Amino acid sequence: MNQDITLNIHYTIPDELWEKLWPEIQKLNTNGIVHSVEPGGLQLYCENNTLPEQMWNDLISEFCEKASEILVFPVGDACGDFPCIPFK
């Protein structure tokens, strides 16, 4: 199973929003999920696919829910139904 996803969180969101997201990103990091801010969105992945599938799904779902509350727009898979649009 591939444990990676690119979310529709564009690198142009303001610093104050990144600061609010940081505690949620750190929760992912403590579970072995690495993040990278890319032009296509926030990439999350687990090196060596080490998380059980259900745990990966739960952590990503919880992160998307919290991030949606913080950013006030729906956060999800940028390769799916959630386009990654520059912040205005």
Short mmCIF file of N, CA and C in Angstrom, two decimals, residues 18-86:
data_model
loop_
_atom_site.label_atom_id
_atom_site.label_comp_id
_atom_site.label_asym_id
_atom_site.label_seq_id
_atom_site.Cartn_x
_atom_site.Cartn_y
_atom_site.Cartn_z
N TRP A 18 -0.13 28.72 8.75
CA TRP A 18 0.85 27.64 8.91
C TRP A 18 1.13 27.41 10.39
N GLU A 19 1.23 28.50 11.15
CA GLU A 19 1.48 28.38 12.59
C GLU A 19 0.34 27.65 13.30
N LYS A 20 -0.88 27.89 12.87
CA LYS A 20 -2.03 27.20 13.46
C LYS A 20 -2.05 25.72 13.05
N LEU A 21 -1.57 25.42 11.85
CA LEU A 21 -1.53 24.04 11.36
C LEU A 21 -0.39 23.24 12.00
N TRP A 22 0.65 23.95 12.44
CA TRP A 22 1.86 23.28 12.90
C TRP A 22 1.61 22.21 13.98
N PRO A 23 0.80 22.47 15.02
CA PRO A 23 0.56 21.41 16.01
C PRO A 23 -0.06 20.15 15.39
N GLU A 24 -0.92 20.33 14.40
CA GLU A 24 -1.53 19.17 13.73
C GLU A 24 -0.51 18.42 12.89
N ILE A 25 0.40 19.15 12.25
CA ILE A 25 1.46 18.53 11.47
C ILE A 25 2.40 17.76 12.40
N GLN A 26 2.69 18.33 13.57
CA GLN A 26 3.55 17.65 14.53
C GLN A 26 2.95 16.34 15.01
N LYS A 27 1.63 16.30 15.17
CA LYS A 27 0.97 15.04 15.55
C LYS A 27 1.24 13.96 14.51
N LEU A 28 1.20 14.35 13.24
CA LEU A 28 1.49 13.39 12.17
C LEU A 28 2.94 12.94 12.26
N ASN A 29 3.85 13.91 12.48
CA ASN A 29 5.27 13.59 12.57
C ASN A 29 5.57 12.58 13.67
N THR A 30 4.88 12.69 14.80
CA THR A 30 5.13 11.76 15.91
C THR A 30 4.67 10.34 15.57
N ASN A 31 3.84 10.21 14.55
CA ASN A 31 3.38 8.90 14.11
C ASN A 31 4.14 8.41 12.87
N GLY A 32 5.23 9.09 12.56
CA GLY A 32 6.07 8.64 11.44
C GLY A 32 5.66 9.17 10.08
N ILE A 33 4.75 10.13 10.06
CA ILE A 33 4.33 10.72 8.79
C ILE A 33 5.16 11.98 8.55
N VAL A 34 5.81 12.01 7.40
CA VAL A 34 6.69 13.11 7.03
C VAL A 34 5.89 14.07 6.15
N HIS A 35 6.20 15.36 6.26
CA HIS A 35 5.50 16.34 5.42
C HIS A 35 6.50 17.10 4.56
N SER A 36 5.99 17.63 3.47
CA SER A 36 6.77 18.44 2.56
C SER A 36 5.83 19.42 1.87
N VAL A 37 6.20 20.67 1.86
CA VAL A 37 5.38 21.68 1.19
C VAL A 37 5.86 21.77 -0.26
N GLU A 38 4.98 21.40 -1.17
CA GLU A 38 5.31 21.34 -2.60
C GLU A 38 4.41 22.29 -3.39
N PRO A 39 4.80 22.64 -4.61
CA PRO A 39 3.94 23.51 -5.43
C PRO A 39 2.53 22.96 -5.62
N GLY A 40 2.38 21.64 -5.62
CA GLY A 40 1.07 21.03 -5.83
C GLY A 40 0.25 20.87 -4.56
N GLY A 41 0.84 21.21 -3.40
CA GLY A 41 0.12 21.10 -2.14
C GLY A 41 0.99 20.51 -1.04
N LEU A 42 0.39 20.29 0.10
CA LEU A 42 1.10 19.71 1.25
C LEU A 42 1.17 18.20 1.06
N GLN A 43 2.38 17.68 0.91
CA GLN A 43 2.56 16.25 0.72
C GLN A 43 2.81 15.59 2.07
N LEU A 44 2.11 14.50 2.31
CA LEU A 44 2.29 13.70 3.52
C LEU A 44 2.62 12.28 3.08
N TYR A 45 3.61 11.68 3.72
CA TYR A 45 3.95 10.31 3.39
C TYR A 45 4.61 9.62 4.57
N CYS A 46 4.52 8.33 4.55
CA CYS A 46 5.12 7.51 5.59
C CYS A 46 6.26 6.72 4.95
N GLU A 47 7.45 6.97 5.42
CA GLU A 47 8.60 6.26 4.87
C GLU A 47 8.47 4.76 5.12
N ASN A 48 8.78 3.99 4.13
CA ASN A 48 8.76 2.53 4.19
C ASN A 48 7.37 1.95 4.46
N ASN A 49 6.32 2.75 4.29
CA ASN A 49 4.95 2.25 4.48
C ASN A 49 4.80 1.47 5.78
N THR A 50 5.19 2.10 6.88
CA THR A 50 5.27 1.40 8.16
C THR A 50 4.01 1.45 9.01
N LEU A 51 3.06 2.29 8.68
CA LEU A 51 1.83 2.38 9.48
C LEU A 51 0.79 1.37 9.00
N PRO A 52 0.07 0.79 9.93
CA PRO A 52 -1.08 -0.02 9.50
C PRO A 52 -2.05 0.85 8.70
N GLU A 53 -2.67 0.26 7.69
CA GLU A 53 -3.53 1.02 6.78
C GLU A 53 -4.63 1.81 7.51
N GLN A 54 -5.29 1.18 8.48
CA GLN A 54 -6.37 1.86 9.19
C GLN A 54 -5.84 3.06 9.99
N MET A 55 -4.66 2.92 10.58
CA MET A 55 -4.08 4.03 11.34
C MET A 55 -3.73 5.18 10.41
N TRP A 56 -3.14 4.87 9.25
CA TRP A 56 -2.84 5.89 8.24
C TRP A 56 -4.11 6.63 7.85
N ASN A 57 -5.15 5.89 7.51
CA ASN A 57 -6.42 6.50 7.08
C ASN A 57 -7.00 7.37 8.18
N ASP A 58 -6.97 6.88 9.42
CA ASP A 58 -7.53 7.65 10.55
C ASP A 58 -6.75 8.94 10.78
N LEU A 59 -5.42 8.86 10.75
CA LEU A 59 -4.60 10.05 10.98
C LEU A 59 -4.80 11.10 9.88
N ILE A 60 -4.86 10.65 8.65
CA ILE A 60 -5.05 11.59 7.54
C ILE A 60 -6.45 12.20 7.60
N SER A 61 -7.45 11.40 7.89
CA SER A 61 -8.83 11.93 8.00
C SER A 61 -8.93 12.97 9.11
N GLU A 62 -8.33 12.65 10.25
CA GLU A 62 -8.36 13.59 11.38
C GLU A 62 -7.62 14.88 11.03
N PHE A 63 -6.47 14.76 10.37
CA PHE A 63 -5.73 15.95 9.97
C PHE A 63 -6.55 16.80 9.01
N CYS A 64 -7.17 16.18 8.02
CA CYS A 64 -7.98 16.93 7.05
C CYS A 64 -9.14 17.65 7.73
N GLU A 65 -9.75 16.99 8.68
CA GLU A 65 -10.86 17.62 9.42
C GLU A 65 -10.38 18.84 10.19
N LYS A 66 -9.28 18.70 10.93
CA LYS A 66 -8.74 19.82 11.72
C LYS A 66 -8.25 20.94 10.80
N ALA A 67 -7.56 20.57 9.72
CA ALA A 67 -7.05 21.56 8.79
C ALA A 67 -8.20 22.32 8.13
N SER A 68 -9.29 21.64 7.83
CA SER A 68 -10.46 22.30 7.23
C SER A 68 -11.04 23.34 8.19
N GLU A 69 -11.07 23.02 9.48
CA GLU A 69 -11.55 23.97 10.48
C GLU A 69 -10.63 25.19 10.56
N ILE A 70 -9.34 24.96 10.56
CA ILE A 70 -8.36 26.04 10.68
C ILE A 70 -8.36 26.93 9.44
N LEU A 71 -8.38 26.31 8.28
CA LEU A 71 -8.25 27.06 7.03
C LEU A 71 -9.58 27.56 6.48
N VAL A 72 -10.67 27.05 6.99
CA VAL A 72 -12.02 27.44 6.59
C VAL A 72 -12.29 27.15 5.10
N PHE A 73 -11.74 26.02 4.64
CA PHE A 73 -12.11 25.47 3.34
C PHE A 73 -11.87 23.96 3.43
N PRO A 74 -12.56 23.19 2.60
CA PRO A 74 -12.42 21.74 2.66
C PRO A 74 -11.02 21.28 2.24
N VAL A 75 -10.36 20.53 3.11
CA VAL A 75 -9.03 20.00 2.82
C VAL A 75 -9.17 18.53 2.46
N GLY A 76 -8.53 18.15 1.37
CA GLY A 76 -8.55 16.76 0.93
C GLY A 76 -7.51 16.51 -0.14
N ASP A 77 -7.63 15.39 -0.80
CA ASP A 77 -6.67 14.93 -1.79
C ASP A 77 -6.65 15.88 -3.00
N ALA A 78 -5.50 16.51 -3.22
CA ALA A 78 -5.36 17.46 -4.33
C ALA A 78 -5.44 16.75 -5.68
N CYS A 79 -5.21 15.44 -5.69
CA CYS A 79 -5.30 14.67 -6.93
C CYS A 79 -6.72 14.14 -7.16
N GLY A 80 -7.61 14.41 -6.21
CA GLY A 80 -8.99 13.95 -6.30
C GLY A 80 -9.94 15.12 -6.51
N ASP A 81 -10.86 15.26 -5.58
CA ASP A 81 -11.92 16.26 -5.72
C ASP A 81 -11.60 17.61 -5.07
N PHE A 82 -10.38 17.80 -4.62
CA PHE A 82 -10.02 19.01 -3.88
C PHE A 82 -8.87 19.72 -4.58
N PRO A 83 -9.16 20.62 -5.52
CA PRO A 83 -8.09 21.29 -6.25
C PRO A 83 -7.24 22.18 -5.33
N CYS A 84 -5.97 22.25 -5.64
CA CYS A 84 -5.04 23.08 -4.87
C CYS A 84 -4.95 24.44 -5.54
N ILE A 85 -5.50 25.44 -4.88
CA ILE A 85 -5.58 26.78 -5.44
C ILE A 85 -4.76 27.73 -4.58
N PRO A 86 -3.97 28.63 -5.22
CA PRO A 86 -3.21 29.60 -4.43
C PRO A 86 -4.11 30.42 -3.52
#
